[in-house]
Amino acid sequence: MLVVDDNPDLLALVGESLRKLGRFTVVTAQDGIQGLQRYFEVRPDCVVIDVKMPGLDGYQLARALRGDPASRATPLVILSALAQERDRLAGLLSGGDEYLVKPVGPLDLVHTVTRVIERGEEERRRHLLTLLDDAATDPGE
């Protein structure tokens, strides 16, 4: 599990929640560039990505991971304080399998991460199409 967030307190909190409640082995990165490097060092089962980071933001990191055949199938969870429907849609279009809004409860986070890891690639693709279809029929703004 890789968690990428530029806020050290949130990085520690999310990492600890995933370790203790989800029993995941967690590696962290403090920005998108470091997150991309760490991804290829550890090849995690899932990546939890903050959006607003210096250098390479979360959307750019998600697109970079989706664009590389070696990381294309890795589940991605976007975790952001950006709560509008257009932000969620941007996260999904960037390649996120799920979009969670901060603050998120530790159990909700662990449940979401576990769910995206258990989905197969074809199931993730169908889920994304459903989310995008829902967003198109109910823009929420």
mmCIF file with all atom_site columns, C-alpha atoms in Angstrom:
data_model
loop_
_atom_site.group_PDB
_atom_site.id
_atom_site.type_symbol
_atom_site.label_atom_id
_atom_site.label_alt_id
_atom_site.label_comp_id
_atom_site.label_asym_id
_atom_site.label_entity_id
_atom_site.label_seq_id
_atom_site.pdbx_PDB_ins_code
_atom_site.Cartn_x
_atom_site.Cartn_y
_atom_site.Cartn_z
_atom_site.occupancy
_atom_site.B_iso_or_equiv
_atom_site.pdbx_formal_charge
_atom_site.auth_seq_id
_atom_site.auth_comp_id
_atom_site.auth_asym_id
_atom_site.auth_atom_id
_atom_site.pdbx_PDB_model_num
ATOM 1   C CA . MET A 1 1   ? 0.000   0.000  0.000   1.00 0.00 ? 1   MET A CA 1
ATOM 2   C CA . LEU A 1 2   ? 1.339   3.420  -0.965  1.00 0.00 ? 2   LEU A CA 1
ATOM 3   C CA . VAL A 1 3   ? -0.083  6.609  0.553   1.00 0.00 ? 3   VAL A CA 1
ATOM 4   C CA . VAL A 1 4   ? 0.838   9.920  -1.091  1.00 0.00 ? 4   VAL A CA 1
ATOM 5   C CA . ASP A 1 5   ? 0.022   13.170 0.738   1.00 0.00 ? 5   ASP A CA 1
ATOM 6   C CA . ASP A 1 6   ? 1.991   16.359 1.351   1.00 0.00 ? 6   ASP A CA 1
ATOM 7   C CA . ASN A 1 7   ? 0.502   16.873 4.819   1.00 0.00 ? 7   ASN A CA 1
ATOM 8   C CA . PRO A 1 8   ? 2.727   14.926 7.267   1.00 0.00 ? 8   PRO A CA 1
ATOM 9   C CA . ASP A 1 9   ? -0.014  14.686 9.921   1.00 0.00 ? 9   ASP A CA 1
ATOM 10  C CA . LEU A 1 10  ? -2.575  13.281 7.495   1.00 0.00 ? 10  LEU A CA 1
ATOM 11  C CA . LEU A 1 11  ? 0.035   11.003 5.961   1.00 0.00 ? 11  LEU A CA 1
ATOM 12  C CA . ALA A 1 12  ? 0.754   9.546  9.402   1.00 0.00 ? 12  ALA A CA 1
ATOM 13  C CA . LEU A 1 13  ? -2.952  9.251  10.307  1.00 0.00 ? 13  LEU A CA 1
ATOM 14  C CA . VAL A 1 14  ? -3.940  7.560  7.041   1.00 0.00 ? 14  VAL A CA 1
ATOM 15  C CA . GLY A 1 15  ? -0.910  5.273  7.159   1.00 0.00 ? 15  GLY A CA 1
ATOM 16  C CA . GLU A 1 16  ? -1.592  4.259  10.753  1.00 0.00 ? 16  GLU A CA 1
ATOM 17  C CA . SER A 1 17  ? -5.292  3.620  10.042  1.00 0.00 ? 17  SER A CA 1
ATOM 18  C CA . LEU A 1 18  ? -4.417  1.357  7.119   1.00 0.00 ? 18  LEU A CA 1
ATOM 19  C CA . ARG A 1 19  ? -1.740  -0.459 9.154   1.00 0.00 ? 19  ARG A CA 1
ATOM 20  C CA . LYS A 1 20  ? -3.785  -1.050 12.297  1.00 0.00 ? 20  LYS A CA 1
ATOM 21  C CA . LEU A 1 21  ? -7.320  -1.463 10.987  1.00 0.00 ? 21  LEU A CA 1
ATOM 22  C CA . GLY A 1 22  ? -6.590  -2.922 7.575   1.00 0.00 ? 22  GLY A CA 1
ATOM 23  C CA . ARG A 1 23  ? -3.384  -4.753 8.458   1.00 0.00 ? 23  ARG A CA 1
ATOM 24  C CA . PHE A 1 24  ? -1.724  -3.337 5.345   1.00 0.00 ? 24  PHE A CA 1
ATOM 25  C CA . THR A 1 25  ? 1.980   -2.800 4.936   1.00 0.00 ? 25  THR A CA 1
ATOM 26  C CA . VAL A 1 26  ? 2.178   0.931  4.217   1.00 0.00 ? 26  VAL A CA 1
ATOM 27  C CA . VAL A 1 27  ? 4.823   2.954  2.409   1.00 0.00 ? 27  VAL A CA 1
ATOM 28  C CA . THR A 1 28  ? 4.439   6.736  2.208   1.00 0.00 ? 28  THR A CA 1
ATOM 29  C CA . ALA A 1 29  ? 5.465   9.580  -0.067  1.00 0.00 ? 29  ALA A CA 1
ATOM 30  C CA . GLN A 1 30  ? 5.161   13.314 0.559   1.00 0.00 ? 30  GLN A CA 1
ATOM 31  C CA . ASP A 1 31  ? 4.469   14.502 -2.986  1.00 0.00 ? 31  ASP A CA 1
ATOM 32  C CA . GLY A 1 32  ? 3.496   13.216 -6.401  1.00 0.00 ? 32  GLY A CA 1
ATOM 33  C CA . ILE A 1 33  ? 7.021   12.930 -7.754  1.00 0.00 ? 33  ILE A CA 1
ATOM 34  C CA . GLN A 1 34  ? 8.178   10.942 -4.738  1.00 0.00 ? 34  GLN A CA 1
ATOM 35  C CA . GLY A 1 35  ? 4.969   8.913  -4.993  1.00 0.00 ? 35  GLY A CA 1
ATOM 36  C CA . LEU A 1 36  ? 5.754   7.936  -8.573  1.00 0.00 ? 36  LEU A CA 1
ATOM 37  C CA . GLN A 1 37  ? 9.290   6.939  -7.604  1.00 0.00 ? 37  GLN A CA 1
ATOM 38  C CA . ARG A 1 38  ? 8.095   4.962  -4.582  1.00 0.00 ? 38  ARG A CA 1
ATOM 39  C CA . TYR A 1 39  ? 5.477   3.185  -6.684  1.00 0.00 ? 39  TYR A CA 1
ATOM 40  C CA . PHE A 1 40  ? 8.127   1.665  -8.932  1.00 0.00 ? 40  PHE A CA 1
ATOM 41  C CA . GLU A 1 41  ? 10.347  0.799  -5.944  1.00 0.00 ? 41  GLU A CA 1
ATOM 42  C CA . VAL A 1 42  ? 7.694   -1.132 -4.009  1.00 0.00 ? 42  VAL A CA 1
ATOM 43  C CA . ARG A 1 43  ? 4.964   -2.051 -6.557  1.00 0.00 ? 43  ARG A CA 1
ATOM 44  C CA . PRO A 1 44  ? 2.083   -1.651 -4.060  1.00 0.00 ? 44  PRO A CA 1
ATOM 45  C CA . ASP A 1 45  ? -1.299  -3.384 -4.255  1.00 0.00 ? 45  ASP A CA 1
ATOM 46  C CA . CYS A 1 46  ? -3.085  -0.010 -4.052  1.00 0.00 ? 46  CYS A CA 1
ATOM 47  C CA . VAL A 1 47  ? -2.267  3.719  -3.987  1.00 0.00 ? 47  VAL A CA 1
ATOM 48  C CA . VAL A 1 48  ? -4.115  6.322  -1.896  1.00 0.00 ? 48  VAL A CA 1
ATOM 49  C CA . ILE A 1 49  ? -3.496  9.754  -3.437  1.00 0.00 ? 49  ILE A CA 1
ATOM 50  C CA . ASP A 1 50  ? -4.114  13.288 -2.192  1.00 0.00 ? 50  ASP A CA 1
ATOM 51  C CA . VAL A 1 51  ? -4.993  15.788 -4.927  1.00 0.00 ? 51  VAL A CA 1
ATOM 52  C CA . LYS A 1 52  ? -3.433  19.103 -3.921  1.00 0.00 ? 52  LYS A CA 1
ATOM 53  C CA . MET A 1 53  ? 0.330   18.576 -3.758  1.00 0.00 ? 53  MET A CA 1
ATOM 54  C CA . PRO A 1 54  ? 3.289   20.578 -5.005  1.00 0.00 ? 54  PRO A CA 1
ATOM 55  C CA . GLY A 1 55  ? 5.083   19.507 -8.168  1.00 0.00 ? 55  GLY A CA 1
ATOM 56  C CA . LEU A 1 56  ? 3.024   16.599 -9.460  1.00 0.00 ? 56  LEU A CA 1
ATOM 57  C CA . ASP A 1 57  ? -0.548  16.828 -8.158  1.00 0.00 ? 57  ASP A CA 1
ATOM 58  C CA . GLY A 1 58  ? -2.750  13.814 -7.448  1.00 0.00 ? 58  GLY A CA 1
ATOM 59  C CA . TYR A 1 59  ? -4.582  13.942 -10.776 1.00 0.00 ? 59  TYR A CA 1
ATOM 60  C CA . GLN A 1 60  ? -1.271  14.026 -12.652 1.00 0.00 ? 60  GLN A CA 1
ATOM 61  C CA . LEU A 1 61  ? 0.074   11.144 -10.557 1.00 0.00 ? 61  LEU A CA 1
ATOM 62  C CA . ALA A 1 62  ? -3.043  9.071  -11.246 1.00 0.00 ? 62  ALA A CA 1
ATOM 63  C CA . ARG A 1 63  ? -2.755  9.747  -15.004 1.00 0.00 ? 63  ARG A CA 1
ATOM 64  C CA . ALA A 1 64  ? 0.945   8.838  -14.953 1.00 0.00 ? 64  ALA A CA 1
ATOM 65  C CA . LEU A 1 65  ? 0.200   5.545  -13.188 1.00 0.00 ? 65  LEU A CA 1
ATOM 66  C CA . ARG A 1 66  ? -2.680  4.738  -15.552 1.00 0.00 ? 66  ARG A CA 1
ATOM 67  C CA . GLY A 1 67  ? -0.514  5.582  -18.563 1.00 0.00 ? 67  GLY A CA 1
ATOM 68  C CA . ASP A 1 68  ? 2.229   3.082  -17.757 1.00 0.00 ? 68  ASP A CA 1
ATOM 69  C CA . PRO A 1 69  ? 1.538   -0.586 -18.583 1.00 0.00 ? 69  PRO A CA 1
ATOM 70  C CA . ALA A 1 70  ? 3.411   -1.638 -15.415 1.00 0.00 ? 70  ALA A CA 1
ATOM 71  C CA . SER A 1 71  ? 1.038   0.316  -13.137 1.00 0.00 ? 71  SER A CA 1
ATOM 72  C CA . ARG A 1 72  ? -2.134  0.582  -15.233 1.00 0.00 ? 72  ARG A CA 1
ATOM 73  C CA . ALA A 1 73  ? -4.072  -2.068 -13.293 1.00 0.00 ? 73  ALA A CA 1
ATOM 74  C CA . THR A 1 74  ? -3.129  -0.906 -9.783  1.00 0.00 ? 74  THR A CA 1
ATOM 75  C CA . PRO A 1 75  ? -6.170  0.279  -7.803  1.00 0.00 ? 75  PRO A CA 1
ATOM 76  C CA . LEU A 1 76  ? -6.122  4.016  -7.038  1.00 0.00 ? 76  LEU A CA 1
ATOM 77  C CA . VAL A 1 77  ? -8.109  5.800  -4.328  1.00 0.00 ? 77  VAL A CA 1
ATOM 78  C CA . ILE A 1 78  ? -8.221  9.592  -4.514  1.00 0.00 ? 78  ILE A CA 1
ATOM 79  C CA . LEU A 1 79  ? -8.486  11.155 -1.042  1.00 0.00 ? 79  LEU A CA 1
ATOM 80  C CA . SER A 1 80  ? -9.088  14.892 -1.178  1.00 0.00 ? 80  SER A CA 1
ATOM 81  C CA . ALA A 1 81  ? -10.555 17.884 0.622   1.00 0.00 ? 81  ALA A CA 1
ATOM 82  C CA . LEU A 1 82  ? -12.024 18.982 -2.728  1.00 0.00 ? 82  LEU A CA 1
ATOM 83  C CA . ALA A 1 83  ? -15.676 18.040 -2.292  1.00 0.00 ? 83  ALA A CA 1
ATOM 84  C CA . GLN A 1 84  ? -17.558 19.324 -5.341  1.00 0.00 ? 84  GLN A CA 1
ATOM 85  C CA . GLU A 1 85  ? -18.931 16.935 -7.946  1.00 0.00 ? 85  GLU A CA 1
ATOM 86  C CA . ARG A 1 86  ? -16.574 18.317 -10.610 1.00 0.00 ? 86  ARG A CA 1
ATOM 87  C CA . ASP A 1 87  ? -13.625 17.472 -8.326  1.00 0.00 ? 87  ASP A CA 1
ATOM 88  C CA . ARG A 1 88  ? -14.862 13.911 -7.895  1.00 0.00 ? 88  ARG A CA 1
ATOM 89  C CA . LEU A 1 89  ? -15.390 13.603 -11.627 1.00 0.00 ? 89  LEU A CA 1
ATOM 90  C CA . ALA A 1 90  ? -11.868 14.941 -12.296 1.00 0.00 ? 90  ALA A CA 1
ATOM 91  C CA . GLY A 1 91  ? -10.463 12.342 -9.904  1.00 0.00 ? 91  GLY A CA 1
ATOM 92  C CA . LEU A 1 92  ? -12.319 9.516  -11.598 1.00 0.00 ? 92  LEU A CA 1
ATOM 93  C CA . LEU A 1 93  ? -11.402 10.723 -15.087 1.00 0.00 ? 93  LEU A CA 1
ATOM 94  C CA . SER A 1 94  ? -7.758  10.907 -13.991 1.00 0.00 ? 94  SER A CA 1
ATOM 95  C CA . GLY A 1 95  ? -7.879  7.208  -13.202 1.00 0.00 ? 95  GLY A CA 1
ATOM 96  C CA . GLY A 1 96  ? -9.109  6.948  -9.637  1.00 0.00 ? 96  GLY A CA 1
ATOM 97  C CA . ASP A 1 97  ? -11.183 3.886  -8.815  1.00 0.00 ? 97  ASP A CA 1
ATOM 98  C CA . GLU A 1 98  ? -12.812 5.671  -5.878  1.00 0.00 ? 98  GLU A CA 1
ATOM 99  C CA . TYR A 1 99  ? -12.917 9.273  -4.691  1.00 0.00 ? 99  TYR A CA 1
ATOM 100 C CA . LEU A 1 100 ? -13.136 9.946  -0.956  1.00 0.00 ? 100 LEU A CA 1
ATOM 101 C CA . VAL A 1 101 ? -13.583 13.375 0.607   1.00 0.00 ? 101 VAL A CA 1
ATOM 102 C CA . LYS A 1 102 ? -11.532 14.367 3.666   1.00 0.00 ? 102 LYS A CA 1
ATOM 103 C CA . PRO A 1 103 ? -12.123 13.963 6.480   1.00 0.00 ? 103 PRO A CA 1
ATOM 104 C CA . VAL A 1 104 ? -12.907 10.293 6.025   1.00 0.00 ? 104 VAL A CA 1
ATOM 105 C CA . GLY A 1 105 ? -13.391 7.860  8.853   1.00 0.00 ? 105 GLY A CA 1
ATOM 106 C CA . PRO A 1 106 ? -10.632 5.284  9.278   1.00 0.00 ? 106 PRO A CA 1
ATOM 107 C CA . LEU A 1 107 ? -13.045 2.363  8.838   1.00 0.00 ? 107 LEU A CA 1
ATOM 108 C CA . ASP A 1 108 ? -14.523 3.889  5.672   1.00 0.00 ? 108 ASP A CA 1
ATOM 109 C CA . LEU A 1 109 ? -11.022 4.329  4.284   1.00 0.00 ? 109 LEU A CA 1
ATOM 110 C CA . VAL A 1 110 ? -10.014 0.747  5.057   1.00 0.00 ? 110 VAL A CA 1
ATOM 111 C CA . HIS A 1 111 ? -13.288 -0.583 3.647   1.00 0.00 ? 111 HIS A CA 1
ATOM 112 C CA . THR A 1 112 ? -12.860 1.393  0.411   1.00 0.00 ? 112 THR A CA 1
ATOM 113 C CA . VAL A 1 113 ? -9.232  0.330  -0.037  1.00 0.00 ? 113 VAL A CA 1
ATOM 114 C CA . THR A 1 114 ? -10.108 -3.310 0.615   1.00 0.00 ? 114 THR A CA 1
ATOM 115 C CA . ARG A 1 115 ? -12.977 -3.118 -1.871  1.00 0.00 ? 115 ARG A CA 1
ATOM 116 C CA . VAL A 1 116 ? -10.879 -1.642 -4.702  1.00 0.00 ? 116 VAL A CA 1
ATOM 117 C CA . ILE A 1 117 ? -8.119  -4.195 -4.151  1.00 0.00 ? 117 ILE A CA 1
ATOM 118 C CA . GLU A 1 118 ? -10.634 -7.045 -4.356  1.00 0.00 ? 118 GLU A CA 1
ATOM 119 C CA . ARG A 1 119 ? -12.125 -5.789 -7.628  1.00 0.00 ? 119 ARG A CA 1
ATOM 120 C CA . GLY A 1 120 ? -10.747 -7.279 -10.806 1.00 0.00 ? 120 GLY A CA 1
ATOM 121 C CA . GLU A 1 121 ? -9.635  -4.994 -13.622 1.00 0.00 ? 121 GLU A CA 1
ATOM 122 C CA . GLU A 1 122 ? -12.806 -5.617 -15.649 1.00 0.00 ? 122 GLU A CA 1
ATOM 123 C CA . GLU A 1 123 ? -14.997 -4.996 -12.585 1.00 0.00 ? 123 GLU A CA 1
ATOM 124 C CA . ARG A 1 124 ? -13.091 -1.726 -11.913 1.00 0.00 ? 124 ARG A CA 1
ATOM 125 C CA . ARG A 1 125 ? -13.713 -0.635 -15.497 1.00 0.00 ? 125 ARG A CA 1
ATOM 126 C CA . ARG A 1 126 ? -17.461 -1.376 -15.187 1.00 0.00 ? 126 ARG A CA 1
ATOM 127 C CA . HIS A 1 127 ? -17.585 0.440  -11.830 1.00 0.00 ? 127 HIS A CA 1
ATOM 128 C CA . LEU A 1 128 ? -15.927 3.519  -13.333 1.00 0.00 ? 128 LEU A CA 1
ATOM 129 C CA . LEU A 1 129 ? -18.377 3.547  -16.249 1.00 0.00 ? 129 LEU A CA 1
ATOM 130 C CA . THR A 1 130 ? -21.269 3.376  -13.777 1.00 0.00 ? 130 THR A CA 1
ATOM 131 C CA . LEU A 1 131 ? -19.846 6.258  -11.719 1.00 0.00 ? 131 LEU A CA 1
ATOM 132 C CA . LEU A 1 132 ? -19.296 8.361  -14.829 1.00 0.00 ? 132 LEU A CA 1
ATOM 133 C CA . ASP A 1 133 ? -22.791 7.592  -16.099 1.00 0.00 ? 133 ASP A CA 1
ATOM 134 C CA . ASP A 1 134 ? -24.249 8.595  -12.719 1.00 0.00 ? 134 ASP A CA 1
ATOM 135 C CA . ALA A 1 135 ? -22.258 11.849 -12.804 1.00 0.00 ? 135 ALA A CA 1
ATOM 136 C CA . ALA A 1 136 ? -23.497 12.621 -16.319 1.00 0.00 ? 136 ALA A CA 1
ATOM 137 C CA . THR A 1 137 ? -27.154 12.100 -15.395 1.00 0.00 ? 137 THR A CA 1
ATOM 138 C CA . ASP A 1 138 ? -26.912 13.910 -12.034 1.00 0.00 ? 138 ASP A CA 1
ATOM 139 C CA . PRO A 1 139 ? -24.196 16.586 -12.202 1.00 0.00 ? 139 PRO A CA 1
ATOM 140 C CA . GLY A 1 140 ? -24.786 17.555 -8.561  1.00 0.00 ? 140 GLY A CA 1
ATOM 141 C CA . GLU A 1 141 ? -24.092 21.248 -9.011  1.00 0.00 ? 141 GLU A CA 1
#
